[in-house]
XYZ file of C-alpha atoms in Angstrom:
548
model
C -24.355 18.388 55.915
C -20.838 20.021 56.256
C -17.496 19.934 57.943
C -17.244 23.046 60.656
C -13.762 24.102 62.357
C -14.084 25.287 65.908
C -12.078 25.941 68.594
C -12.149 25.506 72.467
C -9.330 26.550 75.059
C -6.813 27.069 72.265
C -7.263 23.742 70.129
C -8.887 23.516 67.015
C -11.423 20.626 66.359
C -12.971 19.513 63.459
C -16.512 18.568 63.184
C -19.501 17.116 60.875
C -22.639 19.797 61.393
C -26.063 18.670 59.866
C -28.604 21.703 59.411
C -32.188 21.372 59.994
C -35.220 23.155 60.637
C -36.897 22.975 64.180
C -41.416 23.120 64.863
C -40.975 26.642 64.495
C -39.490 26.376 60.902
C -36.234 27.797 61.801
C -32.969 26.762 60.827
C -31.015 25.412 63.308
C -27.103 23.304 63.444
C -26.624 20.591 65.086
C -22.891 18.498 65.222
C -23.309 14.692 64.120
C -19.990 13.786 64.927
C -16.644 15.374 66.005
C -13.777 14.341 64.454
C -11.570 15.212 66.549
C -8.282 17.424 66.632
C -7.054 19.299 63.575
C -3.287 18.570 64.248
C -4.355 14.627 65.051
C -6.160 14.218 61.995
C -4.039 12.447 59.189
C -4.624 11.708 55.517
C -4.557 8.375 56.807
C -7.002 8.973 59.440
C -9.228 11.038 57.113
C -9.289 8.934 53.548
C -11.315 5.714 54.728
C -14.106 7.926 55.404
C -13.696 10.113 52.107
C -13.133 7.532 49.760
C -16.256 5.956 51.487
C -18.317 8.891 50.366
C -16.713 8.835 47.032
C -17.630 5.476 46.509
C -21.286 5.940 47.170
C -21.195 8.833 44.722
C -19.358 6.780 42.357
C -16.038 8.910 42.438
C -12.283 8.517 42.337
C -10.969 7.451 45.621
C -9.456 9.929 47.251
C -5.428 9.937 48.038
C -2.626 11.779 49.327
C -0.460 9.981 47.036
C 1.309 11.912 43.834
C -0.603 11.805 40.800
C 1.815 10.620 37.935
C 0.552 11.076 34.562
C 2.286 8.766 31.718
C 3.063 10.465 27.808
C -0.353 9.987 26.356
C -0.095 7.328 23.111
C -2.038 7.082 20.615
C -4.593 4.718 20.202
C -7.446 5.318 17.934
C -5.529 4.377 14.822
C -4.140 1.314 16.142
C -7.484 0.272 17.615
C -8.853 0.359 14.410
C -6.947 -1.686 12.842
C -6.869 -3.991 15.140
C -10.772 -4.689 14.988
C -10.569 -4.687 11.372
C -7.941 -7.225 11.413
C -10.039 -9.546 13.801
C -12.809 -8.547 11.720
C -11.375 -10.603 8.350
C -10.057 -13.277 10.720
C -6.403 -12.637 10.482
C -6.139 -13.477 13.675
C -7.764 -16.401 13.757
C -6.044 -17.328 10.525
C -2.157 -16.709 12.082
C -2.680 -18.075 15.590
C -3.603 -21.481 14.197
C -0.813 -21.598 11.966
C 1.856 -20.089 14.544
C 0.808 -21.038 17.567
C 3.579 -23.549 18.741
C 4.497 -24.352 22.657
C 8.524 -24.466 22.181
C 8.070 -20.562 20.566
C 8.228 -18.325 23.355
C 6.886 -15.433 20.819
C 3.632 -14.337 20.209
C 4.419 -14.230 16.396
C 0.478 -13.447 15.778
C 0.847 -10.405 17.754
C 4.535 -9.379 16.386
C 3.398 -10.070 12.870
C 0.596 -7.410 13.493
C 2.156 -4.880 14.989
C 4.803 -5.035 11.746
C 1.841 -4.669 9.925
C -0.026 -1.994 11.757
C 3.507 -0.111 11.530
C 3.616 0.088 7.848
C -0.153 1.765 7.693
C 0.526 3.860 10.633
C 4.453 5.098 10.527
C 6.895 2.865 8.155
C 9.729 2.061 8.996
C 12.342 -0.135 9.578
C 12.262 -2.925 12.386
C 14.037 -1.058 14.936
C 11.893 2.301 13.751
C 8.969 -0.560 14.552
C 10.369 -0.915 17.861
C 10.729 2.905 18.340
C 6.813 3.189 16.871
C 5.547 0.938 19.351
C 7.065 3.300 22.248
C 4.339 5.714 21.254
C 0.959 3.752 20.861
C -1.000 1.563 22.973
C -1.114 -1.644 20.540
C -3.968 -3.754 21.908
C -2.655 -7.060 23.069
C 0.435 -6.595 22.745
C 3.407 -8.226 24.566
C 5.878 -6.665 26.642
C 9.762 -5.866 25.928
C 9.482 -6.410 22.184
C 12.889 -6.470 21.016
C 14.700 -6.844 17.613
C 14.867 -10.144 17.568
C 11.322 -10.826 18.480
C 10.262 -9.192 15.465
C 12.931 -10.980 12.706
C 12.171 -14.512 14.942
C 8.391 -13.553 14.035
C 9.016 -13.111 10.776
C 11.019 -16.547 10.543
C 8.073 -18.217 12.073
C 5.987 -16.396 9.135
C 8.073 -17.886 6.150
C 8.143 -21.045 8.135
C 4.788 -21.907 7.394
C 4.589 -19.823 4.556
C 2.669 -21.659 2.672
C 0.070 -22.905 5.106
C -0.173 -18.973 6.479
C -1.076 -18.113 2.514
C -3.613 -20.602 2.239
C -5.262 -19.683 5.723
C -5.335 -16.131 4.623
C -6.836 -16.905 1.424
C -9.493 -18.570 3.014
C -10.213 -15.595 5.426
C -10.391 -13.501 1.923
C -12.613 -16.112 0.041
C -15.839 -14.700 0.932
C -15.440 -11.477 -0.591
C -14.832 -13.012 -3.667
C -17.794 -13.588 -6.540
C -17.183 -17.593 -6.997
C -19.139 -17.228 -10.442
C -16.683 -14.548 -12.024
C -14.014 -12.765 -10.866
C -12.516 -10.430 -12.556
C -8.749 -10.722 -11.698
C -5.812 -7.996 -12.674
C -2.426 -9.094 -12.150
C 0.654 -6.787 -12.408
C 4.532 -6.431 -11.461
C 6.549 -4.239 -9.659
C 9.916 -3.867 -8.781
C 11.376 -3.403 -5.138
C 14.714 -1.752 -4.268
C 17.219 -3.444 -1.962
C 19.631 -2.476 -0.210
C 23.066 -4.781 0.446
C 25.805 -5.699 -1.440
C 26.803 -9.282 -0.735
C 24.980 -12.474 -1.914
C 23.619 -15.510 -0.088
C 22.512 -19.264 -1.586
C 19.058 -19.001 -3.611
C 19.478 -14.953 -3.494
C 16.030 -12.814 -4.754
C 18.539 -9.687 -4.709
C 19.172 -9.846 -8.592
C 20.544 -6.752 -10.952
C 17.374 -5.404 -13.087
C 15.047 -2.646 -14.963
C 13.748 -0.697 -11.954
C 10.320 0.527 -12.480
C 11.068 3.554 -10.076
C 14.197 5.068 -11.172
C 14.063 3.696 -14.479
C 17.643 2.408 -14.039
C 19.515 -0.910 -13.454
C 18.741 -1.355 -9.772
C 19.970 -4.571 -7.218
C 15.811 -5.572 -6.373
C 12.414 -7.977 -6.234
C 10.368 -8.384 -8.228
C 6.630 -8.360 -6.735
C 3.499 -9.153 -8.161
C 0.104 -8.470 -6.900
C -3.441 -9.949 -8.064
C -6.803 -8.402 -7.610
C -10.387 -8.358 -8.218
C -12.291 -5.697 -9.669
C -13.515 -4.005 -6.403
C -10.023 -3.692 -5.626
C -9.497 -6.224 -2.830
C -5.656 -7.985 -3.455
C -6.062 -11.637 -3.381
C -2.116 -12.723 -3.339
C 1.243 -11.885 -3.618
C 3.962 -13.397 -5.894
C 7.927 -12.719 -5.168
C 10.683 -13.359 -7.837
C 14.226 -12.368 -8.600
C 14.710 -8.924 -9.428
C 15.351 -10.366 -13.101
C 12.753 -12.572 -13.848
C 10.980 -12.246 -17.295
C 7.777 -10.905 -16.439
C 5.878 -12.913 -19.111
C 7.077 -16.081 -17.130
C 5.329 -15.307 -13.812
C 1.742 -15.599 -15.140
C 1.524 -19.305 -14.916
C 2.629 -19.768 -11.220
C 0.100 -16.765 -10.504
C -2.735 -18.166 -12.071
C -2.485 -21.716 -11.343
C -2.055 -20.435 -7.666
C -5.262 -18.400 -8.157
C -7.338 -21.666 -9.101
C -6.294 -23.172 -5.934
C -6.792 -20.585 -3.554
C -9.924 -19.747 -4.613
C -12.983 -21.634 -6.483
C -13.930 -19.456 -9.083
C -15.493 -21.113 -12.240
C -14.397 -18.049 -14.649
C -11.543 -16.075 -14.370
C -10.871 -12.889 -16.871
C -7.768 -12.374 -16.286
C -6.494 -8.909 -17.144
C -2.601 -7.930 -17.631
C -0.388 -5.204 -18.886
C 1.107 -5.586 -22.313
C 4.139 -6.195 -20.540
C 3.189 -9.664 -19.715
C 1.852 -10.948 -22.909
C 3.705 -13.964 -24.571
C 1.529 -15.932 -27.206
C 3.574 -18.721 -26.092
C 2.401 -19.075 -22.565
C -1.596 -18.062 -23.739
C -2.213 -21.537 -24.839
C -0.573 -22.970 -21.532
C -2.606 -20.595 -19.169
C -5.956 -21.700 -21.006
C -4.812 -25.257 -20.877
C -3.782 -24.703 -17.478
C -7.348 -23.452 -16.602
C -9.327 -26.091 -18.471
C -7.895 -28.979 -16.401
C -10.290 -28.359 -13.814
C -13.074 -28.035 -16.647
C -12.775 -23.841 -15.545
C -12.366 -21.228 -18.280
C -9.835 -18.594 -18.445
C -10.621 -15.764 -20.332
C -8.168 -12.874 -20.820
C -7.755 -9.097 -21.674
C -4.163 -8.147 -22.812
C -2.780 -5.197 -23.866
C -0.750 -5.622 -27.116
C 2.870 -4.769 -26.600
C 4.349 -2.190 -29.147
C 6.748 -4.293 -30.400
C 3.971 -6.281 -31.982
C 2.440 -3.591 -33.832
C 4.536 -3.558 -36.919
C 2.370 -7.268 -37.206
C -1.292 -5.239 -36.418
C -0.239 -2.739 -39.751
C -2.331 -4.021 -42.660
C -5.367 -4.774 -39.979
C -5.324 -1.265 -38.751
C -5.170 -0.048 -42.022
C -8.742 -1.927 -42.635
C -10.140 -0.721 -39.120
C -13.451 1.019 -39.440
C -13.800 2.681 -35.925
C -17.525 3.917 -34.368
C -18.192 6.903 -32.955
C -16.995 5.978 -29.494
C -13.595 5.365 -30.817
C -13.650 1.770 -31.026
C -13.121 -0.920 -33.648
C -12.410 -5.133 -33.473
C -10.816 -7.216 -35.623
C -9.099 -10.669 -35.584
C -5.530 -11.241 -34.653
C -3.633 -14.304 -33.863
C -7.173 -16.370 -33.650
C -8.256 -14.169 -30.836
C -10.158 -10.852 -30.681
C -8.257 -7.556 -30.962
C -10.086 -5.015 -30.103
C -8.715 -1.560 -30.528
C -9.747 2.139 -29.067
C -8.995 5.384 -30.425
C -8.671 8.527 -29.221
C -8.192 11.252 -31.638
C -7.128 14.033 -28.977
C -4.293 12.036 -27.483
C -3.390 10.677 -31.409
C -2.850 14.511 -32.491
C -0.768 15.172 -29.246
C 1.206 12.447 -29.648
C 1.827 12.786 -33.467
C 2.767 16.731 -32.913
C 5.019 15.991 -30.195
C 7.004 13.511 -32.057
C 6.630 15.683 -35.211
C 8.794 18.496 -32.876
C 11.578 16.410 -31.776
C 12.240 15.077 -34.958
C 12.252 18.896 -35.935
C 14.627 20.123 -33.338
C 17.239 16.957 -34.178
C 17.045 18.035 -37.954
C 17.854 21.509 -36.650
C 20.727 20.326 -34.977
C 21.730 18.554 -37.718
C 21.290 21.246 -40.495
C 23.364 24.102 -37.984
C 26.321 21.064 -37.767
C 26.252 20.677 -41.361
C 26.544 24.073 -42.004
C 29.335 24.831 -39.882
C 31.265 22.120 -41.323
C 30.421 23.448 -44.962
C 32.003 26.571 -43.812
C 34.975 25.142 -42.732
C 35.131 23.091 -46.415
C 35.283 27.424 -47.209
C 38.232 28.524 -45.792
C 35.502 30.163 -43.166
C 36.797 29.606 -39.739
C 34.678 30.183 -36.170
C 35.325 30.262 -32.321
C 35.668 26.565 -30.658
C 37.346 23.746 -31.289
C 37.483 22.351 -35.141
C 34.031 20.696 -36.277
C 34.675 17.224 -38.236
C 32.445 14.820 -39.823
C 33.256 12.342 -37.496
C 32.305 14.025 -34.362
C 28.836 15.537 -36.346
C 28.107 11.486 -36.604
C 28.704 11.387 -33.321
C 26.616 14.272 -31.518
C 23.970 13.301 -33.940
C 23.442 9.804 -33.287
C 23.694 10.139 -29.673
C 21.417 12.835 -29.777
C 18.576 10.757 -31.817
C 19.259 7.865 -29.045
C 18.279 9.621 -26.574
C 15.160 10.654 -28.409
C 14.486 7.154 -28.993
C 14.208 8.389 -32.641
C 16.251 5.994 -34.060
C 13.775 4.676 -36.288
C 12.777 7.936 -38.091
C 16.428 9.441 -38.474
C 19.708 7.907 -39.698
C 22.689 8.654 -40.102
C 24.207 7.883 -43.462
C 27.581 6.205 -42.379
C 28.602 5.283 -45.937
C 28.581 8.889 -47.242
C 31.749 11.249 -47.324
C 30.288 13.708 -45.626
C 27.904 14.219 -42.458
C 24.484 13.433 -43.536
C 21.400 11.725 -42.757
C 17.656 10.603 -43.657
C 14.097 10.740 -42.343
C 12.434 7.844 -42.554
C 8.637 8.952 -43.399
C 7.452 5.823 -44.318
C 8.412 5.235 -40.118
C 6.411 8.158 -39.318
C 3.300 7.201 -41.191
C 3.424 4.203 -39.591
C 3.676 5.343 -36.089
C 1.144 7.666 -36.581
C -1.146 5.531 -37.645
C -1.030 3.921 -34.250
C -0.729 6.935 -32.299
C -3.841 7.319 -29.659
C -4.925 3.704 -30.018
C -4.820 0.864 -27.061
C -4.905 -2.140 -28.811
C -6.323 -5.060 -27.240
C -6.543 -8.952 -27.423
C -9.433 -10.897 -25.647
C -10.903 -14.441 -25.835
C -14.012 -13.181 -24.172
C -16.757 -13.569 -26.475
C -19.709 -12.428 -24.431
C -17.638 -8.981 -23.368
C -18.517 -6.002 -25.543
C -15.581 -4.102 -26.949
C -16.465 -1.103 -24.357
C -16.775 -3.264 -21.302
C -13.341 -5.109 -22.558
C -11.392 -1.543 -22.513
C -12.893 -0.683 -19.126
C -11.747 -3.360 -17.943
C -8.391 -3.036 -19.062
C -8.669 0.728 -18.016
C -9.366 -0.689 -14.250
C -6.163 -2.224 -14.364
C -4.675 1.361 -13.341
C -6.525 0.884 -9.893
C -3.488 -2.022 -9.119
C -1.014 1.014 -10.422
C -2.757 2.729 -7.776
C -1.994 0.079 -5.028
C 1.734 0.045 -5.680
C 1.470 3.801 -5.336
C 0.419 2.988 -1.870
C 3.163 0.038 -0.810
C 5.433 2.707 -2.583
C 4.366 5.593 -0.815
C 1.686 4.697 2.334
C 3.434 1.315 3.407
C 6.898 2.354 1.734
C 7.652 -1.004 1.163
C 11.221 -0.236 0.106
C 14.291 0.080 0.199
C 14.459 -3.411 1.700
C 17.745 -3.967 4.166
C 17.333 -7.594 4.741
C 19.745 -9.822 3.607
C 18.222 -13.436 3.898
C 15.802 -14.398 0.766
C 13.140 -15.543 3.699
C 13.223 -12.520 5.240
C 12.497 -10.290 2.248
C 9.563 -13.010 1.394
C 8.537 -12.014 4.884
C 8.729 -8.533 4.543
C 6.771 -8.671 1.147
C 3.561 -10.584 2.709
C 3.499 -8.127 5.935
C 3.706 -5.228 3.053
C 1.047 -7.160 1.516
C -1.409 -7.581 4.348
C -1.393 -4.169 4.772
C -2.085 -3.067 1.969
C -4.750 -5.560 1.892
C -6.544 -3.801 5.103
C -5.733 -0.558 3.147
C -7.932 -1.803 0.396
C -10.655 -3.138 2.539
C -10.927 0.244 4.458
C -11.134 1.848 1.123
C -14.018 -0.385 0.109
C -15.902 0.308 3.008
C -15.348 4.049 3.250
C -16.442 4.382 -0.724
C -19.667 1.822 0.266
C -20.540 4.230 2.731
C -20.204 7.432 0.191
C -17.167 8.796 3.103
C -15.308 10.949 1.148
C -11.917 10.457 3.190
C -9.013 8.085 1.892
C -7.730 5.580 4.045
C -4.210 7.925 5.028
C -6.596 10.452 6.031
C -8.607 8.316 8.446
C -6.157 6.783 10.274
C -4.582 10.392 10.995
C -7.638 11.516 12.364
C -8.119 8.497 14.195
C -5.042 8.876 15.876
C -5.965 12.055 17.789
C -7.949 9.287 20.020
C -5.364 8.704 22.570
C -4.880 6.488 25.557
C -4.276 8.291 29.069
C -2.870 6.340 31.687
C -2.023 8.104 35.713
C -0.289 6.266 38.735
C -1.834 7.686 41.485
C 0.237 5.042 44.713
C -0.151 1.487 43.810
C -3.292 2.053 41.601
C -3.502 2.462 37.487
C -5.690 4.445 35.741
C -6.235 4.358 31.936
C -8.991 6.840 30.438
C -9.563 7.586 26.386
C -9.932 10.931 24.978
C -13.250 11.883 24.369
C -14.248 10.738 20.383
C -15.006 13.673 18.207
C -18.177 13.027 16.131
C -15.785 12.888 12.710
C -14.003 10.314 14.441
C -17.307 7.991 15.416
C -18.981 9.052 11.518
C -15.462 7.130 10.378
C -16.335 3.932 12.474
C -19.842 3.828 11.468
C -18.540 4.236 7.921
C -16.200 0.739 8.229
C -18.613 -0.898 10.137
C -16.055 -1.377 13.375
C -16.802 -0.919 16.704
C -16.496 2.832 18.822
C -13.795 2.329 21.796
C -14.776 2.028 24.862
C-alpha cells in the first residue's frame, strides 16, 4: 500500500493505492481511498491519520511542530551516585531526620546534590549552583538558589547530632561487631576569612599542607581496616592533637557495638597520660581497647639503653618492654644507611661552610684582605647558626659562643645516637595475641587514611573553606565527609570485583552517559545515550543498577 499523486483537469489529488494480484496472477492497482486535493490537504488534516499509523507501529507521532533540542547534561555520573546513596540508606537516614512541614526545602535532596558536587566537580556553593546547570540530578527540586543550599546546610547542623547517629546506623552493618580494627588520624583544613565570630573553629595553627602557621580546622577521620570511614571529628585549628582521642573513641563505642577495638594512631597522638583514660574509658562497658602507637621521636632518647639490647630477626623485627606495654620495633637496614648518609652529608657541607668562614677570617687576622664586605666573628656566629637551624642540625653542631674566636663542635656522641635509630619504626601495643608482623602491618595500613585525606584534599577539595559561621564549616566538613565515604565504598566494591579503575576514573567515564531531552509543540521527550559496555562492566562491578 502507497500514497499516488494524480491529476485530473488541472488539479492534483492525492490518493491511497493498494496493489494486488488478479486470477490471472497479474499485478494490478487499485485506489482505497482518495484523499483529496493536494493544495486542501493540511498538516492538520494529514497528522491524525499518520500519527495513527505511527502508533500501530509503535513510532514517534508525527508533527509539523519545530523540534527543539535542549544542551544534553550529564547523567551517568550523577545517577550513580544517586543509587549508591539510596543503596546505604542515606536517604532514608536524612529524610527522617529533616523532614519538617514549616521547611519549605527539600534539605535531603540539597544536602545530596552538595555532596554529589564534591565527587563530581568541587566547588564552592554558587559553583554548586552553576554544576547543577549541567546535569540531570535525579529528584531534584527546581530553582535551587544560594540560600537553599546554606538553609540546607543549617537544617544539617541542626540536628547534627541525630543526622550522625542515623548515619552511623546506615554504616553499622559493614562493620565486624567482634573486632574492628579502627585508624584514627588528623588533618588540618585551610580557611579563608579574617574576622572572628562567638565559639570560632577558625584558630591560628601548624598547617599540615603548607607546613606553615595557617588560620584553619582541624579534622579528624576514623576508619576500619577495609577502608570504610566511620566518623568525623571537627576542632579548632589549634587543638592538641593528643587531646582529641578520647571524644573520638568514646564516640566510637556509642555509635557502634564492637566488643574489641585496636585502635591504631600516628605517633603524633600518643600521650601516656590519656592511654590509661582511653582503656578505662573502654572497660566501662566491660569492652577492651587495644592499641598500636607509633612512638614519637621525642621519646626516643628514653628507648636508648633498650635499643641498645635489641636482638632483631631476620625480618627486621625485635620487641621489648617499655612503659609496661609492648614496644615492638622494625628495622630496615636500606632506609637506616640512607638516612645515616644523608645526614652524614649535611653535617659535611655545614662544616664546609664553617671551615671556608674560618679561614677567611684567619686571613683577615693576616693583614690578607679579599673582595666583599669585612668578615667578623660575629656575623660567622651568625650565618652559621642560622644555617644549622635550618638543617635542623642543631643537635650535632654548636657553636662555641664563649670562645674568642668563631668556632664550633660536632657532637658525635648525637650522631651515634641518631643513628642507632635510623630505619627503625618503633612501636607500642597492648595487644597480646597480635604478632609483632601483624602489629606493623597494621600500623603500615594506617597510610590508607593518609590516602583518604589525599582525596578530600584533592578529589572532594575540601578546602579552602569561605564560610564564616562555626555551623556552617561543621556542615561543610560532614558533606566533605559523606563523600568521601561513597568514595570509599565505590572503592571497596570496584577492588571486590578485581576492576582495575579508581573511583575518579569511573565517575568520568560514567559521565559520558548523558540525558537528551527535545520539545517537539507541547510534548517532552527525554532519551539516554546509548551505555557503552565499559560503562555497564562498571555497574556490574558496584553492584548498582544500569539506567533505564
Amino acid at each position: 500500500m502507497y500514497t499516488k499523486i494524480t491529476q485530473s483537469g488541472g488539479r492534483r489529488y492525492l490518493q491511497l493505492v493498494e496493489g494486488f494480484r488478479d486470477d490471472a496472477g497479474k499485478v494490478r492497482h487499485r485506489v482505497v481511498a482518495s484523499l483529496g486535493r493536494i493544495d486542501d490537504l493540511t498538516p492538520q488534516k494529514l497528522d491524525p491519520l499518520i500519527n495513527g499509523l505511527n502508533r500501530v507501529l509503535g513510532r514517534t507521532e508525527n508533527t509539523a511542530f519545530d523540534i527543539i533540542p535542549e544542551s544534553a547534561k550529564s547523567y551517568g555520573d550523577v545517577f550513580t551516585l544517586h543509587e549508591l546513596w539510596k543503596d546505604l540508606g542515606f536517604d532514608r537516614a536524612l529524610q527522617r531526620v529533616l523532614r519538617s512541614g514549616r521547611r519549605e526545602i527539600d534539605a535531603e535532596a540539597l544536602i545530596r546534590a552538595m555532596v554529589f558536587n564534591r565527587l563530581c566537580a568541587p566547588d564552592s556553593k554558587l559553583g554548586c549552583l552553576r554544576w547543577l546547570e549541567t546535569v540531570a540530578m535525579p529528584a531534584m527540586p527546581e530553582g535551587v538558589t544560594h540560600q537553599h543550599l546554606l538553609r540546607a546546610m543549617d537544617a544539617l547542623m541542626d540536628h547534627a547530632q541525630v543526622v550522625e547517629i542515623e548515619l552511623a546506623r546506615q554504616i553499622r552493618p559493614l562493620v565486624d561487631h567482634d573486632l574492628a580494627i579502627v585508624f584514627y588520624d588528623l588533618t588540618t583544613v585551610r580557611i579563608h576569612g579574617e574576622g572572628e565570630v562567638d565559639d570560632d573553629l577558625r584558630a591560628f595553627g601548624m598547617n599540615k599542607e603548607t607546613g606553615g602557621i595557617a588560620r584553619q580546622f582541624v579534622l579528624g577521620v576514623v576508619q576500619t581496616a577495609e577502608g570504610l570511614p566511620l566518623m568525623h571529628t571537627v576542632h579548632p585549628g589549634n587543638v592538641a592533637e593528643t587531646k582529641t582521642l578520647q571524644a573520638m573513641l568514646k564516640t566510637v563505642l556509642q555509635r557502634f557495638p564492637v566488643q574489641r577495638v585496636i585502635l591504631v594512631a600516628d605517633r603524633g597522638l600518643l600521650s601516656f597520660e590519656n592511654i590509661g583514660e582511653l582503656t578505662a574509658l573502654a572497660d566501662q562497658d566491660g569492652r577492651k581497647l587495644e592499641f598500636i602507637l607509633a612512638v614519637p621521636a621525642r621519646r626516643y632518647t628514653e628507648l636508648v639503653g633498650t635499643f641498645h639490647g635489641l636482638a632483631f630477626s631476620e625480618d627486621g623485627l625485635a620487641e621489648a618492654r617499655f612503659a609496661d606495654h609492648r614496644l615492638i620495633v622494625a628495622h630496615d637496614p636500606d632506609r637506616a644507611a640512607l638516612q645515616s648518609a644523608r645526614r652524614r652529608d649535611r653535617i659535611g657541607e655545614l662544616e664546609a661552610m664553617a671551615e671556608k668562614m674560618t679561614t677567611r677570617l684567619d686571613a683577615q687576622d693576616e693583614g690578607k684582605t679579599a673582595r666583599g664586605r669585612r668578615a667578623s666573628d660575629r656575623g660567622a656566629y651568625s650565618r652559621f647558626t642560622r644555617a644549622v637551624a635550618e638543617a635542623e642540625l642543631t643537635r650535632f653542631l654548636k657553636a662555641d659562643y664563649t670562645a674568642d674566636r668563631f668556632s664550633w663542635s660536632l657532637d658525635k656522641a648525637a650522631i651515634a645516637e641518631a643513628e642507632l635509630f635510623d630505619g627503625k619504626l618503633a612501636l607500642l601495643t597492648n595487644a597480646p595475641d597480635l604478632t609483632p608482623a601483624e602489629a606493623v602491618a597494621r600500623y603500615k595500613s594506617l597510610a590508607d587514611i593518609e590516602r583518604g585525606f589525599r582525596v578530600l584534599k584533592s578529589d572532594i577539595e575540601n578546602a579552602p573553606v569561605h564560610h564564616r559561621l562555626p555551623d556552617r564549616i561543621r556542615a561543610h566538613a560532614l558533606i566533605c565527609f559523606l563523600a568521601l565515604v561513597l568514595y570509599r565504598v565505590m572503592r571497596m566494591r570496584l577492588k571486590a570485583k578485581g576492576h582495575s579503575a579508581s573511583p575518579r576514573t569511573a565517575l568520568d567515564l560514567l559521565a559520558r552517559i548523558q540525558k537528551h531531552t527535545t520539545h517537539i509543540g507541547p510534548r517532552t521527550f527525554t532519551e539516554i545515550s546509548k551505555t557503552q559496555p565499559e560503562q555497564l562492566d562498571l555497574f556490574d562491578a558496584l553492584s548498582l543498577a544500569k539506567p533505564a
